[in-house]
Coordinates of C-alpha atoms in Angstrom, one line a residue:
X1 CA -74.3 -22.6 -64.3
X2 CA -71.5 -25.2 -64.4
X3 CA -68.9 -23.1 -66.1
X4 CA -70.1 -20.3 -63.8
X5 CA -69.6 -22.2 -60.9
X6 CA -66.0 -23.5 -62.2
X7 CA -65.1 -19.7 -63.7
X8 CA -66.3 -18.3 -59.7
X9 CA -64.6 -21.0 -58.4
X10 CA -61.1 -20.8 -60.7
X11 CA -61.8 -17.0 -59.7
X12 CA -61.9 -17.8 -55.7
X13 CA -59.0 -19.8 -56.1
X14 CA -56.4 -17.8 -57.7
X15 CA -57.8 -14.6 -55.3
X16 CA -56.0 -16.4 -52.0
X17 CA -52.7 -16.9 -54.3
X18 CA -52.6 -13.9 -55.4
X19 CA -52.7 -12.3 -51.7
X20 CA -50.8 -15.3 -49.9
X21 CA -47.9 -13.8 -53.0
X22 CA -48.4 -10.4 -52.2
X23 CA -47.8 -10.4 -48.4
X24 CA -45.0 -12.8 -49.2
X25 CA -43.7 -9.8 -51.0
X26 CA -44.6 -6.8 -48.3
X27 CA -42.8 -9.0 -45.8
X28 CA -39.6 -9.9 -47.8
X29 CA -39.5 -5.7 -47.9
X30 CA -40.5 -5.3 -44.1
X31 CA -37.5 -7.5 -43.3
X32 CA -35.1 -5.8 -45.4
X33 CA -36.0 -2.8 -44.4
X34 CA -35.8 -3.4 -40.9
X35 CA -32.7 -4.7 -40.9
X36 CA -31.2 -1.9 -42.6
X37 CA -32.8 0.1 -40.1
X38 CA -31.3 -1.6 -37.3
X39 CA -27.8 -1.5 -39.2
X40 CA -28.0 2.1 -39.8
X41 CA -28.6 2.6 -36.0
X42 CA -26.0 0.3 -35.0
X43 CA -24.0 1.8 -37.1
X44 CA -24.7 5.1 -35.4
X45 CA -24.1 4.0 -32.1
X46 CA -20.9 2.5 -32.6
X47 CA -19.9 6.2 -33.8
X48 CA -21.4 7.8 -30.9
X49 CA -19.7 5.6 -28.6
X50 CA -16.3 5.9 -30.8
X51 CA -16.7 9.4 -30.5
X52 CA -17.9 9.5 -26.6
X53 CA -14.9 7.2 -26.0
X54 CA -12.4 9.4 -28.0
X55 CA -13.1 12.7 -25.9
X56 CA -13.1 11.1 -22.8
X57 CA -9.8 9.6 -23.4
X58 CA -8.5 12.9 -24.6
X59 CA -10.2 14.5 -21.7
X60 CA -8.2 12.0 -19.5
X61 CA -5.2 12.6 -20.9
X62 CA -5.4 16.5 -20.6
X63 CA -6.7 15.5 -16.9
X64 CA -3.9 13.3 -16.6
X65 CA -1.1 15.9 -18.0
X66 CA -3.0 18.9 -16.5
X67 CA -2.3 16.6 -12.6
X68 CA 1.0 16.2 -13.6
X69 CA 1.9 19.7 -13.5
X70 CA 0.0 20.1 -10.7
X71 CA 1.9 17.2 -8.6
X72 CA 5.2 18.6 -9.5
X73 CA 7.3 20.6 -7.0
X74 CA 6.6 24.2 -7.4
X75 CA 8.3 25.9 -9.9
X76 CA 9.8 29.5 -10.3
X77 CA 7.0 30.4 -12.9
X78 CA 4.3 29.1 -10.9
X79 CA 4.3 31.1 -7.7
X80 CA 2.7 34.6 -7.7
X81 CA 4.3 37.7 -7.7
X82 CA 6.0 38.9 -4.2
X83 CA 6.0 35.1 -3.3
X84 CA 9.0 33.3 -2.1
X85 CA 10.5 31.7 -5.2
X86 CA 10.4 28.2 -5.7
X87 CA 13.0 25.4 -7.2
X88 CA 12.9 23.7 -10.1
X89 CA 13.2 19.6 -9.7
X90 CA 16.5 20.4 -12.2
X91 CA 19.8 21.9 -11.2
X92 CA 21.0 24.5 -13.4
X93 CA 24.2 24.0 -15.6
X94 CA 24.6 26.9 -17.6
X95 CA 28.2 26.9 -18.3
X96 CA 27.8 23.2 -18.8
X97 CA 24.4 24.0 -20.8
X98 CA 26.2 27.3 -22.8
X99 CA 29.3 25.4 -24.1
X100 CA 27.4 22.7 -25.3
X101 CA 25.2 24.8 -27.5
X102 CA 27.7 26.0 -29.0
X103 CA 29.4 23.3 -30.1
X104 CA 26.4 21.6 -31.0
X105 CA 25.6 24.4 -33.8
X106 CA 28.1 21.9 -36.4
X107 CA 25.6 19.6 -36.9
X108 CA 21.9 17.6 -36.4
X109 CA 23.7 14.9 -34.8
X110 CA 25.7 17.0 -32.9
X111 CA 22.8 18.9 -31.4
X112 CA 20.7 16.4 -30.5
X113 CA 23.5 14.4 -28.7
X114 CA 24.2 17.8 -26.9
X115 CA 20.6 18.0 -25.8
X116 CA 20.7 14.5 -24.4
X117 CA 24.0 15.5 -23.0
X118 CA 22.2 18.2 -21.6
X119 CA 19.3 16.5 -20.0
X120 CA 21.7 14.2 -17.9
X121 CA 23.2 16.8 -16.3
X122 CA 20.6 18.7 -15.3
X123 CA 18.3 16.0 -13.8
X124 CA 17.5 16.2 -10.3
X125 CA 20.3 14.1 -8.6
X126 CA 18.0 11.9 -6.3
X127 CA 21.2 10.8 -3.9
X128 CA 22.3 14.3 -3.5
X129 CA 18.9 15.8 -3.4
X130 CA 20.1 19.7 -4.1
X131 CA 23.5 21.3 -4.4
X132 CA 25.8 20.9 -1.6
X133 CA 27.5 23.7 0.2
X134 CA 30.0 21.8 1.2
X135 CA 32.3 20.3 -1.6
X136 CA 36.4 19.7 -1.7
X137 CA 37.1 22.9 -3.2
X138 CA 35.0 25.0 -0.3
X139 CA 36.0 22.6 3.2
X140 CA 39.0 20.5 2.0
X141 CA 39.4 17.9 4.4
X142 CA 37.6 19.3 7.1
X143 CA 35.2 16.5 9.3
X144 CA 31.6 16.6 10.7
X145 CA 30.1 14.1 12.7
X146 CA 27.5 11.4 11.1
X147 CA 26.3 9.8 14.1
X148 CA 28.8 8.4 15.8
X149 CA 31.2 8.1 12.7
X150 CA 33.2 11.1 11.9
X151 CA 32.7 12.1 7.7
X152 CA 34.0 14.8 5.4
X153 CA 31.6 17.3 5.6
X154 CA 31.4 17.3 1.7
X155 CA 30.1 13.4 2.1
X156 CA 27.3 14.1 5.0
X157 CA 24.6 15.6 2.8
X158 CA 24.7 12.4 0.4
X159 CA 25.1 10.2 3.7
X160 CA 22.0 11.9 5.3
X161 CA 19.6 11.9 2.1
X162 CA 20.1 8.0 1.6
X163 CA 18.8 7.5 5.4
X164 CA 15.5 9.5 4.6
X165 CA 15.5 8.3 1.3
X166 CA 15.5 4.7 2.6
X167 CA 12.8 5.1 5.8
X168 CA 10.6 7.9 4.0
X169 CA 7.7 5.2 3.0
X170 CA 7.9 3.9 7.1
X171 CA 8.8 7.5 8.6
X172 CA 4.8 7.9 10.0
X173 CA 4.6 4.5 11.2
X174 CA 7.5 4.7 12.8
X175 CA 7.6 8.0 14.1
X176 CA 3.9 6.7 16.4
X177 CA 6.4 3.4 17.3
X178 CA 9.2 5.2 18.3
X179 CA 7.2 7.9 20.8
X180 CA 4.5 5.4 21.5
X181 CA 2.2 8.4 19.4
X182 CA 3.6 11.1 21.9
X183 CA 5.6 12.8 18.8
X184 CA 1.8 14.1 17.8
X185 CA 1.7 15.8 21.3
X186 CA 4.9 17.5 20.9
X187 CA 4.2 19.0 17.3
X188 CA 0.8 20.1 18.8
X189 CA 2.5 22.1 21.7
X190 CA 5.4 23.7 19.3
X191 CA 2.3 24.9 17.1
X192 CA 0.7 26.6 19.9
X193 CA 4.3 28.3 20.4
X194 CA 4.1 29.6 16.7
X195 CA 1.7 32.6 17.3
X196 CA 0.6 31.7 13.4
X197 CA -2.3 33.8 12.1
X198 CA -4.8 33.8 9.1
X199 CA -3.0 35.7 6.5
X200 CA 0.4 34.8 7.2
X201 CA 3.4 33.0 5.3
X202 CA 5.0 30.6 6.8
X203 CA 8.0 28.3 6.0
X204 CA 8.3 24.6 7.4
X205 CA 11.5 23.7 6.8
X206 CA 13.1 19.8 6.8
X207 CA 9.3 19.5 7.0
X208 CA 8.8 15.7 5.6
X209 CA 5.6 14.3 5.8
X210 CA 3.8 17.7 6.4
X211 CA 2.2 17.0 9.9
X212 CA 2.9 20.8 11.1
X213 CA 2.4 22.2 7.3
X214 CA -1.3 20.9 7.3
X215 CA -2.1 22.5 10.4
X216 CA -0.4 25.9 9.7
X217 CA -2.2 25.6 6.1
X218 CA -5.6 25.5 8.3
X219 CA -4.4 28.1 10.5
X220 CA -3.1 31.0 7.7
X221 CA -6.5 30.2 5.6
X222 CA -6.9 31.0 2.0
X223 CA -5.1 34.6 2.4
X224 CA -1.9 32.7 3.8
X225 CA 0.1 30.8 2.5
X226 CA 3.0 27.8 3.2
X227 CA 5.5 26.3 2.2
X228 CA 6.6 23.0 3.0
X229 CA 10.5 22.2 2.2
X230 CA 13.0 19.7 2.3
X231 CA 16.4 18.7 1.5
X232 CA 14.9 15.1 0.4
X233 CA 13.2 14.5 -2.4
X234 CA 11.5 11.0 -1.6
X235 CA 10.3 12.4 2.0
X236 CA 9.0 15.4 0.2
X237 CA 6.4 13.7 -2.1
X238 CA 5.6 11.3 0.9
X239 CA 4.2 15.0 2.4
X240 CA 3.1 16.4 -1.3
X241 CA 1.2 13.6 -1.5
X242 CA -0.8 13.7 2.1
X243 CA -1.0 17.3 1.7
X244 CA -2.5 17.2 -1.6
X245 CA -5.7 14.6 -1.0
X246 CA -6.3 16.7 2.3
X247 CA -7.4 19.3 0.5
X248 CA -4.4 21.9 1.1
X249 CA -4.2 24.3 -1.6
X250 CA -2.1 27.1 0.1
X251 CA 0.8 24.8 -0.3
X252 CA 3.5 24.7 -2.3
X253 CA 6.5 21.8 -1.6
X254 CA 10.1 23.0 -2.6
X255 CA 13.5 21.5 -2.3
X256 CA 15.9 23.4 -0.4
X257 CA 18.9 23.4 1.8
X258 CA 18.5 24.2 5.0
X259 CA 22.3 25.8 5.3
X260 CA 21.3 28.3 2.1
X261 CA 17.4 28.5 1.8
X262 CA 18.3 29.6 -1.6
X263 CA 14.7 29.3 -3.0
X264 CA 13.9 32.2 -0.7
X265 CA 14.1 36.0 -1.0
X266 CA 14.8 37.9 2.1
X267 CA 12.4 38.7 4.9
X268 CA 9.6 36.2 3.2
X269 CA 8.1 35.1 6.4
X270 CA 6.6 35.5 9.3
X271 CA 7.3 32.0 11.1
X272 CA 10.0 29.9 10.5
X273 CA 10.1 26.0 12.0
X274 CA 12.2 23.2 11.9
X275 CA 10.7 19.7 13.3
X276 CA 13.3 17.4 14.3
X277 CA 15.5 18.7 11.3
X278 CA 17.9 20.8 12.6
X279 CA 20.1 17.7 14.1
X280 CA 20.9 16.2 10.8
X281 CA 22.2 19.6 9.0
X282 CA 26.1 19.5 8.7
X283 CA 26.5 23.0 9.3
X284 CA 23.7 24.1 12.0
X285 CA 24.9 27.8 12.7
X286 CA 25.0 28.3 8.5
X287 CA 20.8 27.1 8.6
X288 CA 20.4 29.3 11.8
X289 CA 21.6 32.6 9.8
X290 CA 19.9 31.6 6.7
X291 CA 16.2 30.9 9.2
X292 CA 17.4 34.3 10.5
X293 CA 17.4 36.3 6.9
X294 CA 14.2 35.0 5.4
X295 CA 12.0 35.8 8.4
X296 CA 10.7 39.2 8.4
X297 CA 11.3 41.6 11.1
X298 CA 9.5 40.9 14.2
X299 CA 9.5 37.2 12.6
X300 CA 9.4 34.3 15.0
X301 CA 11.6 30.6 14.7
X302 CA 10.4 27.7 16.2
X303 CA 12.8 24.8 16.4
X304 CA 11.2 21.5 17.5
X305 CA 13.6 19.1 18.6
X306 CA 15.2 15.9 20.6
X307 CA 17.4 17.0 23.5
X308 CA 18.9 16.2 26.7
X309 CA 16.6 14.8 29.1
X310 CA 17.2 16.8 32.5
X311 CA 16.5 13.7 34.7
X312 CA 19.4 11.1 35.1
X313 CA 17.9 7.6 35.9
X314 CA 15.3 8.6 32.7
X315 CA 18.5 9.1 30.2
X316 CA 20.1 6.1 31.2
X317 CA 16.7 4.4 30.3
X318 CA 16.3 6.3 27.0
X319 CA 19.6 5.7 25.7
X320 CA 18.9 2.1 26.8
X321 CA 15.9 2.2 24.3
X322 CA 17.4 4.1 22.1
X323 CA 20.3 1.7 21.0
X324 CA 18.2 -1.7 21.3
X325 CA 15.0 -1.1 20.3
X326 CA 15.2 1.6 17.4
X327 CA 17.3 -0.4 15.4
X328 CA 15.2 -3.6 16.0
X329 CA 12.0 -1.5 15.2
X330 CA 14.0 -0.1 11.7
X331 CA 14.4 -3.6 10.8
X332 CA 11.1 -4.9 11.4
X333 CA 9.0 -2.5 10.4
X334 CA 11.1 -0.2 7.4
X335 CA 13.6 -3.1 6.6
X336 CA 16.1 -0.7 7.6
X337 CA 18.3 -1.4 11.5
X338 CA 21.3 1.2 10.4
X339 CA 19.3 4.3 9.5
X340 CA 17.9 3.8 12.8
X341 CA 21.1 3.3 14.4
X342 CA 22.0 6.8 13.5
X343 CA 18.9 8.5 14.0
X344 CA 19.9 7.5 17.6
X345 CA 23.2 8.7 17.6
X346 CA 22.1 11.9 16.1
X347 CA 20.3 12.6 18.8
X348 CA 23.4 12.5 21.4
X349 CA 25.4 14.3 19.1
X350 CA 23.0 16.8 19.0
X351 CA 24.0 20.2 21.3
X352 CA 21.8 20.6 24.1
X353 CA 19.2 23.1 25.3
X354 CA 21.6 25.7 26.4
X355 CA 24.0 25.5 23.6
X356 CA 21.6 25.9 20.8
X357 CA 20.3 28.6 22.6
X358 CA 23.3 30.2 22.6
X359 CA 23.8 29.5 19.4
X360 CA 20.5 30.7 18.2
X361 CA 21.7 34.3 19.6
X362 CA 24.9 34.2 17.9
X363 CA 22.7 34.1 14.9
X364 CA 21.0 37.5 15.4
X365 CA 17.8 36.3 17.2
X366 CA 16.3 37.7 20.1
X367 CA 14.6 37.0 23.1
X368 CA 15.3 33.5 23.1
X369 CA 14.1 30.3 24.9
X370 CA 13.4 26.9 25.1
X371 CA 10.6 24.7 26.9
X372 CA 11.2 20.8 27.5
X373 CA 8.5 18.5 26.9
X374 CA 9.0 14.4 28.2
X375 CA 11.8 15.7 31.2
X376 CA 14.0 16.8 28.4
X377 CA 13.7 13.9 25.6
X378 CA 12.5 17.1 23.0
X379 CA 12.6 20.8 23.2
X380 CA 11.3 23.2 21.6
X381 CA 13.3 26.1 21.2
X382 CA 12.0 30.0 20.4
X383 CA 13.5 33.4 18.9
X384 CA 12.3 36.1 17.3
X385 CA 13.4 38.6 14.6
X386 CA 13.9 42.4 15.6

């Protein structure tokens, strides 16, 4: 019974060991492979996030190139058929371009120098926004009024695109400073002038910050179309850029010369405006002809502009306000007294109702006329294409 008891009880006793070592064993292995199952998942969602991280980033940069090209200035290639042509942001050179292709055939060195050479040239010159009509060669010595100061007319262009260049960032804020808001009221009338209908093209030239070129986008619908140019580069991506997040996708923004409209075919539109533009053009009966060829026939020009106020004691008082406090405005507000300076002058030197009237008819328009808003301080001027 004894050795019974002890073999049962040696028997009991090694039972518990031998389970206490087998679970010892079975959880050693759960462990293991637990953690190899939680490595191979980490390791799996480290790849799916590499890989989710990889085509977003690529995804952003086609996003980003693919906004790029749409936030340039409208390019040749780009507009559709029948379409007034746009311009490039470079200015050709091809004899420039030509000869030094040719001489760049001796050599690696040589050509890649030429291409570098190349680029240079043909980069958009931001001080002289586009080619100017008016060089050395075409007006010698002849002189044109810049505000008060009398310039070459070959230096104006450059003198003029350094003042928008300069007050482009301010022009809004200053523009509702200036006419106490009242410039807003003005635009509005000269767009009830403009007879604009759905389907139609229009062209808003010197048109800046875009305030008329949003409306008329609204107006011509998704049949229409408008273009929104200017001679300024910085002032023209000021407007791009409004434009753009409101949603206007019947827009295109070119740079162009009011004197040549060169971007633009013949008989393109059907309205033609000008928003306190015109003053600042060194040759205004050159832009009145070139507004006259690219409308169609039966075409209308609108020209919204300051003018000669027709009451007395009230021009005394402008020109009062007009010399004091747009230059202390300019300096307060855009860091800037002499641009505003000569926005002021500008204005006087600018012709009057009657003599841009005139003028207007010497350049082939018809059925011509003008309406002052403010006694005088703006008109807005009207002819039509026959």
């Amino acid at each position: 019974m004894t050795d019974n008891t002890n073999n049962n009880t040696a028997h009991s006793d090694q039972k518990p060991a031998l389970n206490t070592t087998t679970n010892g064993h079975l959880q050693d292995k759960l462990v293991r492979d637990s953690i190899t199952h939680n490595q191979n998942i980490t390791s799996q969602v480290q790849a799916r996030r590499s890989y989710e991280t990889n085509t977003t980033l690529n995804t952003g940069i086609d996003a980003g190139v693919e906004n790029s090209k749409r936030n340039d200035f409208t390019q040749v290639q780009d507009l559709p058929t029948g379409t007034p042509q746009g311009q490039q942001t470079t200015m050709p050179n091809n004899t420039t371009s030509n000869n030094i292709s040719n001489n760049a055939n001796s050599n690696h060195v040589d050509n890649v120098s030429a291409q570098t050479q190349t680029a240079k040239q043909t980069l958009f010159n931001q001080r002289d926004d586009i080619n100017n009509p008016h060089t050395p060669d075409t007006d010698g010595n002849e002189e044109t009024h810049f505000g008060y100061k009398t310039v070459n007319k070959a230096e104006k262009q450059a003198r003029v695109a350094d003042v928008f260049t300069s007050v482009a960032k301010k022009y809004d804020i200053m523009n509702d400073l200036m006419s106490f808001g009242i410039h807003r009221l003005w635009k509005r009338y000269a767009i009830s002038l403009s007879g604009v209908r759905a389907g139609q093209h229009v062209l808003d030239i010197a048109g800046g910050t875009g305030d008329l070129a949003k409306v008329f986008s609204r107006e011509v619908g998704r049949n229409g179309h408008v273009v929104l140019s200017d001679i300024n580069a910085a002032m023209l991506e000021v407007g791009h850029e409004r434009l753009i997040n409101a949603g206007c996708n019947n827009v295109d923004f070119v740079l162009a010369n009011a004197e040549t409209l060169a971007p633009f075919d013949d008989n393109s539109f059907d309205l033609v405006t000008i928003s306190f533009g015109l003053r600042n053009v060194t040759d205004k009966d050159a832009a009145l002809k070139s507004m006259y060829r690219v409308l169609k026939p039966g075409g209308r020009l609108l020209i919204l502009e300051f003018s000669k106020p027709v009451f007395e004691p009230l021009s005394k008082a402008y020109d009062l306000y007009s010399f004091t406090a747009l230059p202390i405005m300019g300096k307060l507000i855009a860091n800037d007294s002499e641009s505003y300076q000569y926005l002021a002058e500008s204005i006087r030197m600018h012709p009057d109702q009657q003599t841009l009237k005139q003028m207007m008819q010497q350049a082939g328009f018809e059925n011509c006329d003008y309406h002052n808003l403010t006694a005088g301080i703006v008109a807005v001027h009207r002819g039509f294409k026959a």
